[in-house]
Amino acid sequence: MNITASELKTWLLQYGQLLIEQTEYLTKLDSAIGDADHGVNMQRGATAMRQTLTETTKTAPSELLEEVAEAVLEGIGGAAGPLYASLFFGMAGAVDGETSVTPQQLGDALQAGVDSLAARGRAERGDKTMFDAAGPAIEAFRQTLDAGDDLNTAIEAAESAANLGRDETAPMQARKGRASYLGPRSVGHIDPGATSVALLFEALTELSGTENS
Amino acid sequence: MSKLINNKTEIVADFMRGLKQSHPDLDVDIENRVVYRKTPAVGDKVALVSGGGSGHEPLHSGFVGLGMLDAACMGEVFTSPTPQQIVRAIEKVSTSAGVLLIVKNYAGDIMNFEIAAERAERNGIKVRSVTIDDDVAGGKLPSDGGRGMGLTVFAEKILGAAAENGMSLDGLCELGQDLRTRGRSMGIGMSSCTHPVAGVPTFELGEDEIEVGIGIHGEPGWRRARAGSAQDTAKLLVESILAELAAPEQSSFIVLVNGMGGTPLIELYVMAGEIHRELIERGHSVDRYLVGSHITSLEMAGCSLTLLQSDAESLKYWDAPVSTPALNWGVAA
């Protein structure tokens, strides 16, 4: 069975829930190498996103994702707002006109979203940003599907890759964003943005079983 | 630590209510978090819009008024305003001459103003931006370029006066680029600050330590050093800035000795005296001083220095009349 707007809604509601639960942890990470606002901003954005998802009447995946993009753009603010908005706008563009998507199409959409995020942030892998978790996650997701495995396996692979990518930001010296002004002192801390984006892939487990249902 | 706030998540709106009561020359849109001049620009004056996170007061809302900004968009504390707010401000103040955005170089500000400019342009408004990136901390290492610091105050004053004088949007962009090449800043911190929502200081410093190369968000700096006298600190700041500025011999400057929010004026004037001596010893001179807390980081203790190589044009616009909450001169009462 294909993935519809309803499943995407479930995924993103769970993502918002995880963000709200992790507010203090994200704040703590951002206090070490940033300005201590990532947790609060993501919490505000998550609340706005969840409200949008609860109230929306959209049934087309692209329209739902566009609404989510607008909600996080305004709700998160800061640097993360435009970056997450770019991710969801990118995804929306990739599924324009579809009423539901196959796992492969979801992979293509996530790829478009992550590409759009990297372009807006002018980020490269190794800069110690969201892209260091999002990049490996989408690669793992698509490679697993390409190898003929099912959606559940691809989601597990994406989640592990995102978490690994997140952890691998610790030894990196930041080259983008506020942490880059700490120079070598940014080394030894996990990137808060990579941590929040890893939750997006963790929340994908909500879609597990969609194929079999 | 205790703070004079009611509700930590309503601090920006509460600030705006107080600002509106205190400065009847301002129009305050609390819902959209934008501060406007009550008497809007008309006809062929380019409108100037800036903004950024809150917590840097008086920047930017304190610089709204005759001779400076037409609108300031206020984000949450230390968080960029959103494209929706910025688009609203642009649409409200835009004139046939266009709109100039003055943007501090922080990833969030850059992206939000960029998205807002794209949207306003799609609605047929002529929008250009000047990015302020005057911080020398870390030299050329950060790939994002220098952060926006005290030069923002100079840019808002000088570009604001030039716009008031009828300069075109292209002319303002060119003057803005010129200011970027001639102005640099650096700051030191003697304490962190407490984000009202986080509730705890962003970092802790020992009694005899300073953070060198701080930004304006209470974040740690480029390196930690032993605290020295005002003279030592003035030397460090002047040397660091001149090393990056490539100012010719016998340059003259407009100087901002800026408090980060928690350092008293008495210490800032001690610093001004030391900075003056350091510049004169190197054969330079100073045309104008601005001493005070103009771009702050909540209650952070510390200071930043901004040097802008002056010329006849920048001095003319610096001296031009200004009437804003934070800068006021040359306007008959």
XYZ file of C-alpha atoms in Angstrom:
546
model
C 0.000 0.000 0.000
C 1.206 3.455 -0.809
C 1.940 6.231 1.640
C -0.789 8.878 1.768
C -1.046 12.303 3.367
C -2.518 10.589 6.394
C 0.654 8.523 6.958
C 2.835 11.570 6.417
C 0.752 13.332 9.024
C 1.346 10.497 11.512
C 5.093 10.653 10.817
C 5.302 14.406 11.359
C 3.067 14.416 14.443
C 5.487 11.909 15.969
C 8.445 14.068 14.890
C 6.868 17.027 16.672
C 6.289 14.888 19.751
C 9.951 13.802 19.820
C 11.116 17.415 19.449
C 8.949 18.528 22.354
C 10.288 15.682 24.510
C 13.892 16.565 23.619
C 13.648 20.343 24.154
C 15.940 20.443 27.164
C 18.516 18.133 25.616
C 18.649 20.248 22.424
C 19.040 23.393 24.537
C 21.904 21.773 26.417
C 23.674 20.810 23.187
C 23.207 24.310 21.776
C 24.514 25.932 24.967
C 27.851 24.202 24.404
C 28.490 25.498 20.884
C 25.677 27.895 20.036
C 23.370 30.341 21.698
C 21.151 27.946 23.631
C 17.999 28.530 21.592
C 17.693 25.440 19.392
C 15.570 23.478 21.869
C 13.125 26.304 22.470
C 12.894 27.169 18.777
C 12.267 23.557 17.770
C 9.680 23.200 20.532
C 7.858 26.296 19.246
C 8.089 25.013 15.671
C 6.929 21.542 16.691
C 3.900 22.987 18.422
C 3.021 25.062 15.339
C 3.576 22.064 13.061
C 1.422 19.767 15.199
C -1.351 22.334 15.270
C -1.223 22.671 11.485
C -1.296 18.886 11.102
C -4.243 18.567 13.458
C -6.273 21.231 11.699
C -5.318 20.606 8.070
C -7.868 19.554 5.483
C -5.232 18.760 2.838
C -5.311 15.299 1.362
C -2.568 15.675 -1.254
C 0.917 14.910 0.113
C 2.452 17.961 -1.604
C -0.132 20.359 -0.167
C 0.272 18.882 3.311
C 4.059 19.215 3.113
C 3.753 22.823 1.930
C 1.584 23.661 4.917
C 4.118 22.031 7.201
C 6.918 24.001 5.523
C 5.123 27.304 6.120
C 4.387 26.313 9.728
C 8.019 25.511 10.555
C 9.328 28.525 8.631
C 7.323 30.813 10.892
C 7.240 28.621 13.977
C 10.892 27.673 14.380
C 12.442 30.892 13.131
C 16.203 31.398 13.445
C 18.380 29.445 11.057
C 16.622 26.141 11.586
C 13.244 27.517 10.389
C 14.345 28.246 6.806
C 16.369 25.013 6.713
C 13.504 22.750 7.800
C 11.130 24.731 5.584
C 13.451 24.139 2.619
C 13.441 20.421 3.405
C 9.628 20.240 3.408
C 9.222 22.576 0.394
C 11.743 20.384 -1.461
C 9.769 17.264 -0.583
C 6.485 18.926 -1.577
C 7.860 19.835 -4.999
C 8.953 16.243 -5.611
C 5.491 14.755 -4.984
C 3.454 17.460 -6.686
C 0.280 16.020 -8.220
C 0.504 12.643 -6.429
C -2.320 11.423 -4.210
C -0.077 8.832 -2.565
C 3.563 7.818 -2.899
C 5.478 4.566 -3.098
C 8.441 4.020 -0.757
C 10.718 4.813 -3.728
C 8.882 8.099 -4.294
C 9.179 8.886 -0.599
C 12.929 8.312 -0.953
C 13.067 10.631 -3.973
C 11.086 13.255 -2.077
C 13.306 13.028 0.993
C 16.327 13.313 -1.303
C 14.876 16.459 -2.911
C 14.172 17.835 0.556
C 17.671 17.163 1.838
C 19.184 18.639 -1.360
C 17.089 21.747 -0.873
C 18.142 22.023 2.779
C 21.826 21.744 1.855
C 21.439 24.348 -0.903
C 19.690 26.880 1.343
C 22.303 26.393 4.075
C 25.175 26.195 1.564
C 26.337 23.234 3.616
C 28.688 20.445 2.713
C 29.212 17.144 4.478
C 31.631 17.535 7.361
C 30.628 21.143 8.141
C 29.018 19.922 11.401
C 25.417 20.713 10.492
C 21.996 19.102 10.019
C 23.255 17.847 6.661
C 25.712 15.481 8.376
C 22.801 13.459 9.760
C 20.287 14.045 6.934
C 22.705 13.211 4.096
C 23.715 9.700 5.308
C 20.121 8.967 6.359
C 18.608 9.550 2.932
C 21.455 7.681 1.246
C 20.875 4.675 3.482
C 17.113 4.832 2.904
C 17.407 4.789 -0.883
C 20.249 2.249 -1.038
C 18.251 -0.170 1.094
C 15.209 0.124 -1.161
C 17.392 -0.143 -4.277
C 18.825 -3.379 -2.855
C 15.292 -4.767 -2.905
C 14.574 -4.554 0.810
C 11.216 -3.401 2.140
C 10.166 -0.066 3.635
C 10.647 -1.206 7.235
C 14.253 -2.188 6.553
C 14.884 1.107 4.746
C 13.469 3.088 7.663
C 15.674 1.186 10.121
C 18.711 1.848 7.927
C 17.871 5.551 7.668
C 17.392 5.885 11.412
C 20.724 4.185 12.177
C 22.547 6.241 9.562
C 21.049 9.475 10.910
C 22.050 8.604 14.462
C 25.547 7.629 13.372
C 25.854 10.816 11.311
C 24.700 12.815 14.333
C 27.283 11.170 16.606
C 30.016 11.684 14.026
C 29.526 15.468 14.236
C 31.152 15.407 17.693
C 34.801 15.301 16.554
C 34.166 17.764 13.693
C 35.218 21.410 13.796
C 32.221 23.482 12.719
C 32.542 25.282 9.394
C 28.998 26.667 9.178
C 26.667 28.509 11.507
C 27.333 30.050 14.875
C 29.464 27.160 16.132
C 32.020 27.915 13.386
C 33.055 31.028 15.298
C 34.222 28.825 18.160
C 36.932 27.397 15.915
C 38.649 24.363 17.466
C 36.483 24.776 20.572
C 33.505 23.432 18.616
C 35.231 20.016 18.587
C 33.928 17.423 21.052
C 30.270 18.437 20.968
C 27.419 16.845 19.031
C 25.733 19.300 16.663
C 22.253 20.314 17.883
C 20.869 20.591 14.320
C 22.132 17.120 13.400
C 20.423 15.886 16.568
C 17.038 17.397 15.761
C 17.144 16.170 12.159
C 17.976 12.644 13.351
C 14.641 12.701 15.199
C 12.897 13.281 11.853
C 14.279 9.953 10.648
C 13.592 8.271 13.985
C 9.947 9.317 13.624
C 9.799 7.531 10.251
C 9.334 4.293 12.209
C 5.704 5.432 12.470
C 5.442 4.435 8.792
C 6.735 0.925 9.448
C 4.181 -1.610 8.438
C 2.469 0.735 5.974
C 3.351 -1.612 3.141
C 1.787 -4.583 4.889
C -1.358 -2.868 6.039
C 19.383 34.918 38.071
C 16.473 37.324 38.517
C 15.146 39.192 35.538
C 12.624 42.026 35.243
C 10.180 40.060 33.162
C 6.618 38.845 33.515
C 6.335 35.900 31.194
C 9.567 34.618 29.689
C 7.913 33.769 26.395
C 6.210 37.191 26.127
C 9.299 39.299 26.727
C 9.470 40.681 23.163
C 5.806 41.749 23.115
C 6.141 43.286 26.570
C 9.256 45.167 25.426
C 7.343 46.504 22.432
C 4.484 47.740 24.617
C 6.968 49.687 26.744
C 8.747 51.038 23.680
C 5.470 52.286 22.212
C 4.559 54.097 25.441
C 8.001 55.674 25.736
C 8.406 56.775 22.118
C 5.257 58.235 20.577
C 7.177 58.790 17.311
C 7.128 55.039 16.726
C 4.365 52.802 15.443
C 4.517 49.377 16.976
C 2.867 46.319 15.434
C 3.020 43.921 18.357
C 1.253 41.066 16.586
C 3.795 40.979 13.775
C 6.708 42.223 15.855
C 7.630 45.174 13.657
C 8.563 48.710 14.785
C 7.887 51.525 12.298
C 8.437 55.259 12.021
C 5.147 56.977 12.671
C 5.778 59.333 9.757
C 6.462 56.958 6.879
C 8.901 57.631 4.070
C 7.249 59.024 0.972
C 7.966 59.329 -2.733
C 11.481 58.668 -3.856
C 13.192 57.965 -0.531
C 14.510 54.413 -0.349
C 13.033 52.691 2.696
C 15.462 50.987 5.083
C 14.443 47.788 6.835
C 16.569 45.873 9.279
C 15.975 43.479 12.102
C 17.263 40.457 13.885
C 16.915 38.585 17.099
C 15.906 40.493 20.208
C 18.281 40.893 23.131
C 20.610 43.349 21.328
C 18.733 46.513 22.306
C 18.822 49.306 21.378
C 19.638 47.566 18.039
C 17.481 47.582 15.840
C 14.232 49.041 17.184
C 16.095 51.881 18.932
C 17.387 53.022 15.553
C 13.996 53.460 13.914
C 13.235 57.076 13.105
C 14.297 60.093 11.087
C 17.721 59.575 9.556
C 17.973 55.847 10.216
C 15.564 52.902 9.750
C 11.994 52.918 8.478
C 11.224 49.554 10.068
C 12.835 47.024 12.391
C 11.663 43.411 12.555
C 12.068 41.799 15.937
C 12.687 38.084 16.309
C 12.530 36.161 19.558
C 15.552 36.623 21.822
C 18.660 35.795 19.762
C 16.494 34.356 16.987
C 16.046 35.827 13.532
C 12.673 37.282 12.581
C 10.696 35.159 10.143
C 10.116 35.849 6.424
C 6.440 36.657 7.092
C 7.390 39.479 9.480
C 10.035 40.808 7.117
C 7.740 40.692 4.066
C 5.097 42.588 6.025
C 7.593 45.289 6.992
C 8.906 45.549 3.429
C 5.399 45.854 1.983
C 4.356 48.465 4.510
C 7.335 50.828 4.045
C 8.195 50.251 0.366
C 8.331 53.282 -1.893
C 8.847 53.688 -5.631
C 12.584 54.041 -4.886
C 12.732 50.546 -3.396
C 13.709 48.933 -0.129
C 17.169 48.327 1.289
C 17.599 45.490 3.780
C 20.458 45.767 6.268
C 21.253 42.227 7.382
C 23.766 41.069 9.960
C 25.772 38.075 8.833
C 24.257 35.237 10.830
C 22.986 32.123 9.071
C 19.433 32.610 10.351
C 19.213 36.284 9.469
C 20.707 35.682 6.024
C 18.249 32.905 5.136
C 15.126 34.564 6.549
C 15.848 37.917 4.881
C 16.742 36.064 1.659
C 13.407 34.213 1.588
C 11.568 37.450 2.459
C 13.349 39.351 -0.328
C 12.470 36.596 -2.838
C 8.806 36.782 -1.819
C 8.639 40.602 -1.842
C 10.275 40.689 -5.265
C 7.686 38.237 -6.581
C 5.135 40.827 -5.404
C 6.823 43.476 -7.529
C 8.843 45.327 -4.892
C 12.422 46.377 -5.660
C 14.548 44.960 -2.818
C 18.318 44.935 -2.309
C 20.414 43.854 0.667
C 23.608 44.876 2.377
C 25.183 42.209 4.578
C 27.187 43.434 7.558
C 30.074 41.070 8.413
C 32.606 43.179 10.323
C 33.752 40.780 13.068
C 37.442 39.857 12.793
C 37.362 37.026 15.389
C 38.901 33.893 13.965
C 40.437 35.752 11.037
C 39.479 34.190 7.715
C 38.656 30.772 9.169
C 34.849 30.758 9.496
C 33.570 29.959 6.006
C 30.428 31.980 6.714
C 32.569 35.154 6.940
C 32.638 37.607 9.822
C 29.592 38.066 12.018
C 27.644 41.317 12.008
C 28.725 43.482 14.935
C 29.035 47.226 15.647
C 29.370 48.220 12.006
C 25.623 47.559 11.831
C 25.045 50.720 13.903
C 27.301 52.752 11.614
C 25.635 51.311 8.497
C 22.139 52.094 9.774
C 23.192 55.673 10.616
C 25.170 56.423 7.473
C 22.921 54.627 4.975
C 19.870 56.058 6.757
C 21.169 59.605 6.350
C 22.128 58.958 2.738
C 18.636 57.614 1.994
C 17.131 60.657 3.690
C 19.331 62.748 1.397
C 17.806 61.098 -1.685
C 20.455 58.524 -2.542
C 19.212 55.816 -4.938
C 18.942 52.126 -4.064
C 21.987 51.345 -6.223
C 23.908 54.177 -4.599
C 23.048 52.877 -1.137
C 24.189 49.358 -2.056
C 27.477 50.744 -3.290
C 27.938 52.864 -0.163
C 27.041 49.830 1.948
C 29.709 47.727 0.213
C 32.181 50.544 0.747
C 31.389 50.627 4.490
C 31.935 46.853 4.635
C 35.455 47.196 3.288
C 36.320 50.037 5.669
C 34.846 48.824 8.971
C 35.847 46.014 11.338
C 34.949 44.990 14.898
C 35.966 42.699 17.694
C 34.561 42.013 21.133
C 35.571 40.533 24.452
C 33.288 39.102 27.124
C 33.770 39.082 30.880
C 30.609 37.089 31.559
C 28.041 35.207 29.546
C 24.395 36.134 29.697
C 21.222 34.295 30.590
C 18.737 33.643 27.811
C 15.376 34.347 29.482
C 13.892 31.056 28.345
C 16.949 28.868 29.009
C 17.285 30.463 32.462
C 20.954 29.636 33.012
C 24.104 31.384 31.735
C 25.276 30.064 28.366
C 28.809 29.613 29.755
C 30.767 30.220 32.947
C 33.988 32.209 33.181
C 36.586 32.248 35.934
C 37.215 35.495 37.829
C 40.420 36.264 35.943
C 39.320 35.068 32.507
C 37.889 36.766 29.437
C 36.391 35.390 26.241
C 38.122 36.892 23.218
C 36.235 37.257 19.935
C 32.688 36.948 21.231
C 29.581 37.380 19.120
C 26.432 39.111 20.323
C 24.469 36.109 21.581
C 26.212 35.269 24.843
C 28.089 32.505 23.066
C 31.701 31.737 23.946
C 34.362 33.445 21.858
C 37.200 32.311 19.664
C 39.511 31.727 22.620
C 39.756 32.250 26.337
C 42.472 34.480 27.799
C 43.600 35.870 31.115
C 41.892 39.124 31.975
C 44.164 42.162 31.723
C 43.857 45.893 32.362
C 41.771 48.203 30.176
C 45.032 49.141 28.483
C 45.825 45.492 27.646
C 42.309 44.928 26.333
C 42.363 48.115 24.227
C 45.682 47.044 22.711
C 44.318 43.559 21.932
C 41.198 44.946 20.229
C 42.993 47.681 18.262
C 45.748 45.310 17.103
C 43.303 42.569 16.100
C 41.166 44.961 14.084
C 44.005 46.827 12.395
C 45.576 43.475 11.406
C 42.450 42.715 9.323
C 41.478 46.199 8.190
C 44.494 47.049 6.035
C 44.050 50.742 6.847
C 46.738 52.968 5.323
C 49.050 54.945 7.596
C 47.520 58.026 9.181
C 43.988 56.822 8.749
C 41.187 58.570 10.555
C 38.288 56.689 12.092
C 34.770 56.824 13.404
C 35.015 54.743 16.567
C 32.326 52.808 18.426
C 33.245 51.752 21.948
C 30.311 49.486 22.621
C 29.132 47.920 25.863
C 27.706 44.373 25.673
C 24.921 45.226 28.132
C 26.466 44.552 31.534
C 29.450 46.874 31.547
C 29.016 50.365 33.024
C 29.649 53.532 31.054
C 32.506 54.484 33.373
C 34.457 51.464 32.117
C 33.530 52.139 28.494
C 35.011 55.649 28.756
C 38.147 54.191 30.364
C 38.323 51.965 27.279
C 37.675 54.921 24.957
C 40.659 56.726 26.461
C 42.916 53.688 26.047
C 41.708 52.985 22.508
C 42.363 56.620 21.592
C 45.930 56.333 22.882
C 46.507 53.068 20.994
C 45.317 54.614 17.730
C 47.298 57.849 18.148
C 50.453 55.860 19.009
C 50.064 54.068 15.675
C 49.834 57.361 13.826
C 46.067 57.299 13.285
C 43.454 59.812 14.336
C 39.820 59.762 15.393
C 37.117 61.957 13.847
C 34.104 60.852 15.899
C 33.360 58.697 18.919
C 30.218 56.869 19.879
C 30.520 55.429 23.394
C 27.748 53.395 24.985
C 25.808 50.144 24.765
C 24.360 50.127 21.249
C 24.525 46.492 20.149
C 24.282 44.269 23.158
C 24.031 40.688 24.273
C 21.452 40.954 27.089
C 23.376 41.507 30.341
C 26.733 40.195 29.108
C 29.684 42.060 30.602
C 32.275 43.109 28.072
C 32.768 45.439 25.172
C 33.373 45.553 21.478
C 35.302 47.984 19.365
C 34.345 49.038 15.849
C 36.673 51.081 13.670
C 35.351 52.632 10.474
C 37.824 54.463 8.244
C 36.151 57.807 7.755
C 36.039 60.116 4.753
C 34.140 63.298 3.903
C 31.047 61.379 2.759
C 30.749 59.114 5.803
C 31.341 62.060 8.157
C 28.691 64.113 6.392
C 26.130 61.344 6.839
C 27.324 60.577 10.365
C 26.748 64.202 11.391
C 23.386 64.446 9.605
C 20.293 64.890 11.774
C 18.950 61.794 13.478
C 15.945 61.330 15.723
C 15.541 57.811 17.108
C 15.147 56.388 20.609
C 18.873 55.613 20.846
C 20.631 58.203 18.646
C 19.526 61.802 18.597
C 21.303 64.834 17.263
C 20.954 67.764 14.882
C 17.141 67.917 15.017
C 15.523 71.089 16.365
C 13.124 70.287 19.182
